[in-house]
Structures are given as structure tokens and as C-alpha cells.
Short mmCIF file of C-alpha atoms in Angstrom, two decimals:
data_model
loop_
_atom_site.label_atom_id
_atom_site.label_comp_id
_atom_site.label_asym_id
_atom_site.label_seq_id
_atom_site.Cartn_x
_atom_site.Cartn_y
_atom_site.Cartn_z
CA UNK A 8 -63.84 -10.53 13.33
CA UNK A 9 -62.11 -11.17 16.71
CA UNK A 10 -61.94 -14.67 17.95
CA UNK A 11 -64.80 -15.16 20.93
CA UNK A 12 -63.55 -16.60 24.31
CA UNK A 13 -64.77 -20.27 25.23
CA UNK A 14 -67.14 -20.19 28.40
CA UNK A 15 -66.56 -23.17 30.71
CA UNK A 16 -68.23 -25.69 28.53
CA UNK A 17 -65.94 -25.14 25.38
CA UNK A 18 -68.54 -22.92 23.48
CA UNK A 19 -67.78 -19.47 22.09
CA UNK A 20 -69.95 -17.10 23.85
CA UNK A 21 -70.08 -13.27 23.68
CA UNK A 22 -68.43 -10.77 26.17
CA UNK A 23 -70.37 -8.36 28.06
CA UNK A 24 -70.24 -6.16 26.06
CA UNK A 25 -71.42 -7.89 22.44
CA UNK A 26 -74.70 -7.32 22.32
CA UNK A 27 -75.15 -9.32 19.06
CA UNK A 28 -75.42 -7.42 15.34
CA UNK A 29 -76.31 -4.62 16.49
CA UNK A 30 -79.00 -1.98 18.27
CA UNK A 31 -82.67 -3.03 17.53
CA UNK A 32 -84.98 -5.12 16.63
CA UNK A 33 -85.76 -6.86 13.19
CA UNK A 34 -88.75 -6.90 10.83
CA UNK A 35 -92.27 -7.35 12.71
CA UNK A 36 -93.33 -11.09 13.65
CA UNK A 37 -96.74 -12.09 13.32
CA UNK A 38 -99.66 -10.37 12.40
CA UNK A 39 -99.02 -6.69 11.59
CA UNK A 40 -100.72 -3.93 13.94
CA UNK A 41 -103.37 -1.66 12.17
CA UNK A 42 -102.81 0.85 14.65
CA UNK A 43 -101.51 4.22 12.52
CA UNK A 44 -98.86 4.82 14.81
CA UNK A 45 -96.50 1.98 13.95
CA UNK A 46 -94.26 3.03 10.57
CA UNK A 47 -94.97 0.21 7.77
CA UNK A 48 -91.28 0.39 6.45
CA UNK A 49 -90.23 -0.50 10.13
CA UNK A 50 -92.74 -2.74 10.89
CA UNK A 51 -91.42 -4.51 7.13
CA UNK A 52 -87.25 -3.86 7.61
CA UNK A 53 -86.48 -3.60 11.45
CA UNK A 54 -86.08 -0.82 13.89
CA UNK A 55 -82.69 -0.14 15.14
CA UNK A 56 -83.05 3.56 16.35
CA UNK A 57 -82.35 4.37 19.97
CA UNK A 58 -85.80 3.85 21.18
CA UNK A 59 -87.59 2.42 24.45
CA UNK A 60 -89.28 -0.65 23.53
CA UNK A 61 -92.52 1.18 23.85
CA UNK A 62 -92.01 2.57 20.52
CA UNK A 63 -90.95 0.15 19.14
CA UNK A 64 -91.93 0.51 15.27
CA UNK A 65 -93.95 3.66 15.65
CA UNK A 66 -93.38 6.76 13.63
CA UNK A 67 -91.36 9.70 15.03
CA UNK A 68 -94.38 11.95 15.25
CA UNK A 69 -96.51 9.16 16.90
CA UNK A 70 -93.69 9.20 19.11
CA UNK A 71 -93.30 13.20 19.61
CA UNK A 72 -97.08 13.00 19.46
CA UNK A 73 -96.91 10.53 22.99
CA UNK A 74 -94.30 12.26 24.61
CA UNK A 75 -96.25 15.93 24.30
CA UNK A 76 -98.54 14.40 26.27
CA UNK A 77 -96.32 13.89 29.14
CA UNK A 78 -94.51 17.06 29.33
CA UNK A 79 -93.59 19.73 31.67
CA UNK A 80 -93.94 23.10 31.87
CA UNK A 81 -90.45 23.54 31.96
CA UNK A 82 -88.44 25.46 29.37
CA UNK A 83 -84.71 25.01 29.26
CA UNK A 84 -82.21 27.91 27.67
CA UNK A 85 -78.59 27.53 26.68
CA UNK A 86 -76.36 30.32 24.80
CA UNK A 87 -74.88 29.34 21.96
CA UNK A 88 -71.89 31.97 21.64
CA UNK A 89 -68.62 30.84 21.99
CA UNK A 90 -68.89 27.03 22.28
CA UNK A 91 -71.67 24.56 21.57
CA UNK A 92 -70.29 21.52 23.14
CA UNK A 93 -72.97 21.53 25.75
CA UNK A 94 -76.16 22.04 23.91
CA UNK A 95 -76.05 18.44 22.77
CA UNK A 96 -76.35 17.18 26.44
CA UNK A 97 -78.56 19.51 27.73
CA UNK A 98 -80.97 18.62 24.92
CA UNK A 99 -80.25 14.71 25.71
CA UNK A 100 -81.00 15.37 29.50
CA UNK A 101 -83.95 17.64 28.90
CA UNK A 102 -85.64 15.08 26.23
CA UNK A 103 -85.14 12.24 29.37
CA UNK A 104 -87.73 14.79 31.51
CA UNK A 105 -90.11 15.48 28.88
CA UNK A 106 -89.33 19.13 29.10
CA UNK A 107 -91.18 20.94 26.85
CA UNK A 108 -88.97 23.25 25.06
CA UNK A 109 -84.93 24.03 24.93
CA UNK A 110 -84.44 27.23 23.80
CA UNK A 111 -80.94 27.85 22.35
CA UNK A 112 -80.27 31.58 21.78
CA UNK A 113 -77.22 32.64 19.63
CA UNK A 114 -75.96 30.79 16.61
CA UNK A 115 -78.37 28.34 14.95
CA UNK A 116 -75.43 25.95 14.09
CA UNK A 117 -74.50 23.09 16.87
CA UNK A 118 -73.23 20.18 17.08
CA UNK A 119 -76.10 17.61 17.37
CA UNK A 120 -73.45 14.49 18.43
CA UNK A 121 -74.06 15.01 22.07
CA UNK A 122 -78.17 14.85 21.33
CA UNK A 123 -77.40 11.36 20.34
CA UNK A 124 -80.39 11.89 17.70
CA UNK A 125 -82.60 12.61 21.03
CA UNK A 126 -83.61 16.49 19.15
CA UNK A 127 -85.46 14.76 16.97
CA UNK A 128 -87.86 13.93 19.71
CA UNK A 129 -87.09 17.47 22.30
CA UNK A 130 -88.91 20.38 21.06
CA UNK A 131 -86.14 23.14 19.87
CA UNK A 132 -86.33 26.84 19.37
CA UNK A 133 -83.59 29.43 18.55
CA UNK A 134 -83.96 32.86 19.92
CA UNK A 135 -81.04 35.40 18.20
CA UNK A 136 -80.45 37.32 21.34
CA UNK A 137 -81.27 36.68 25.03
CA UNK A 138 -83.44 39.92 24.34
CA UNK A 139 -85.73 37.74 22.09
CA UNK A 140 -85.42 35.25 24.51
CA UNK A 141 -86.89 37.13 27.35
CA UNK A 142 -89.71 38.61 25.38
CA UNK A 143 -90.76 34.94 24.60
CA UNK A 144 -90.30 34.19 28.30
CA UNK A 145 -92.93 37.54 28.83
CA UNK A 146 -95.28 37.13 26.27
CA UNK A 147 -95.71 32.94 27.21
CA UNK A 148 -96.45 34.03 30.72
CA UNK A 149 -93.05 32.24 32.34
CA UNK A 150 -90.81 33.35 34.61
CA UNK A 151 -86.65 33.23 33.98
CA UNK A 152 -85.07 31.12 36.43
CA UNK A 153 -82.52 29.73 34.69
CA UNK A 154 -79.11 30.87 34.84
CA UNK A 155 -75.60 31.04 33.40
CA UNK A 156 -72.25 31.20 35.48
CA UNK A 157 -70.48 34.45 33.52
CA UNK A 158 -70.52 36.99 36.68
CA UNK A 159 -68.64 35.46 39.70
CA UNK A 160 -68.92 38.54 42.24
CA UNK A 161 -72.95 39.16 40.82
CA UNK A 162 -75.30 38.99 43.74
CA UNK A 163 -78.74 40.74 42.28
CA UNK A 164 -79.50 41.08 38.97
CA UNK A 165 -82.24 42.93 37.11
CA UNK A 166 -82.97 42.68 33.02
CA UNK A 167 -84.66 45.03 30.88
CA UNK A 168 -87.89 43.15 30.95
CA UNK A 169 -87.82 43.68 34.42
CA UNK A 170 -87.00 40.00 35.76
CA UNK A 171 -85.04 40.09 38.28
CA UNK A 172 -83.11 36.96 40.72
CA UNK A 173 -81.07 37.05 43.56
CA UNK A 174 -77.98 35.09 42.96
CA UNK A 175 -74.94 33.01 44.17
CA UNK A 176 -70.85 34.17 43.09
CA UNK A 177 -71.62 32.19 40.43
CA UNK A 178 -74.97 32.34 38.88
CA UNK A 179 -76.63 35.17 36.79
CA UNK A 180 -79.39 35.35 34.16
CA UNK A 181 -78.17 35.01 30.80
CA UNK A 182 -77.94 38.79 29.48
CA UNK A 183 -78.75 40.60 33.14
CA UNK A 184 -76.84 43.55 34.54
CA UNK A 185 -75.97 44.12 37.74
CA UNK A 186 -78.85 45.72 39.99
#
């Protein structure tokens, strides 16, 4: 272990950024909470997941649970094609505004490092094509304003279910044609 720097008074203190042993906090002090949310093995070893405070302790569905009660109407979509190295962080951001669903259409396979473990908490559904993806959007009553940049000169667009956006050079529903 590296050597820590003496402050001003001769002690070794730690640098800004050694945050101790690590993330967390350890086994429960005190009396232990009957409340059903709160995990006994936590409440027993220590939580170190990549919480807020608030849930501290609780279970991950008392925690999903809590969260469904705060979220939007909002649905995020991504493609998963080509290259999945954004689904991670659109996952992350949508979990930070309780969105309530990020649809990933393509391959089912992605890599969840970016999530930083946040998809266990974001609601996730795959759609195979942007077809299936739409028909969700229909038969859920939402509309498809969302878009991907794949069409720089697009200016209106129009889908087979009918939805239909005017655009920017760069912005186009995922799997529109030109109208």
C-alpha cells in the first residue's frame, strides 16, 4: 500500500481521493428495522452497492418497488445493431429520471459496463425490429418522438404505422422512410 502524505501536523491523512476501504456502509448498528424492505443479509454483512443512502439496506425490489412509484411516462429506445457502446449510458441516464422503460431493439446482447449495475433498477425491454417496436409504441397508446441521426438530408418522415415527424439534417425515427 502506498505511503500516505503527512498533513501539516505530522499525521498521515488520506488524499482526496481515498475514500477509506471502500464504497458502502458496514453491518447495521443498533436495533434492527422490522420494516420488510431492508435485506437481512445486508442489514447483518454491510451494503456496499452503488446506492443513495435512502436505500440503504433495502432489497432491490423494495428499491424498484419505490422508484415505480416515481416514474415517468417516458419510454426511451436505442438500436442495438452495429455497436452497443451507448446503451449502457443511456440506461444509466434514463434510470437517474425514473423513466419508465428503455426499450432496446436489435440484438439482446450489450455490454452492461456503462449501466454501472443501474439496469438492475431501469425497467428493460428488447423489441427484435423497430417494427415490433412501433407496434408496442401503438398498442400502449404512445407516440414516437424519439429519434436516431442515420438520414442527414431527411426532412419528413412517415413509418408504416403511420407516425410521422418533421425533422432536422440530422434526426429521423429509427426505421422511417422518407415521406
Amino acid at each position: 500500500m502506498t505511503e500516505l502524505p503527512p498533513d501539516v501536523a505530522g499525521q498521515a491523512v488520506p488524499g482526496p481521493t481515498e475514500w477509506g476501504e471502500g464504497p458502502g456502509v458496514g453491518p447495521w448498528q443498533g436495533p434492527l428495522p422490522t420494516d420488510a424492505r431492508y435485506d437481512q443479509a445486508l442489514l447483518r454483512d454491510g451494503d456496499t452497492r452503488n446506492v443513495v443512502d435512502a436505500y440503504r439496506y433495502w432489497t432491490r425490489e423494495a428499491i424498484v418497488a419505490d422508484i415505480d412509484t416515481r416514474r415517468h411516462r417516458l419510454h426511451v429506445a436505442i438500436e442495438n445493431f452495429g455497436n452497443d457502446a451507448n446503451i449502457g449510458s443511456v440506461v444509466r441516464t434514463a434510470n437517474a429520471f425514473a423513466v419508465d422503460t428503455v426499450h432496446i431493439v436489435g440484438r439482446r446482447r450489450w455490454n452492461r459496463r456503462g449501466a454501472m449495475v443501474t439496469d438492475r433498477y431501469q425497467r428493460l425491454r428488447h423489441h427484435d425490429t423497430t417494427a415490433d417496436l412501433l407496434a408496442f409504441a401503438a398498442d400502449g397508446g404512445l407516440t414516437v418522438v424519439a429519434v436516431a441521426a442515420t438520414w442527414v438530408a431527411a426532412r419528413s418522415l412517415r413509418t408504416d404505422a403511420g407516425v410521422r415527424a418533421e425533422t432536422g439534417p440530422e434526426v429521423v425515427l429509427p426505421g422511417a422512410t422518407p415521406g
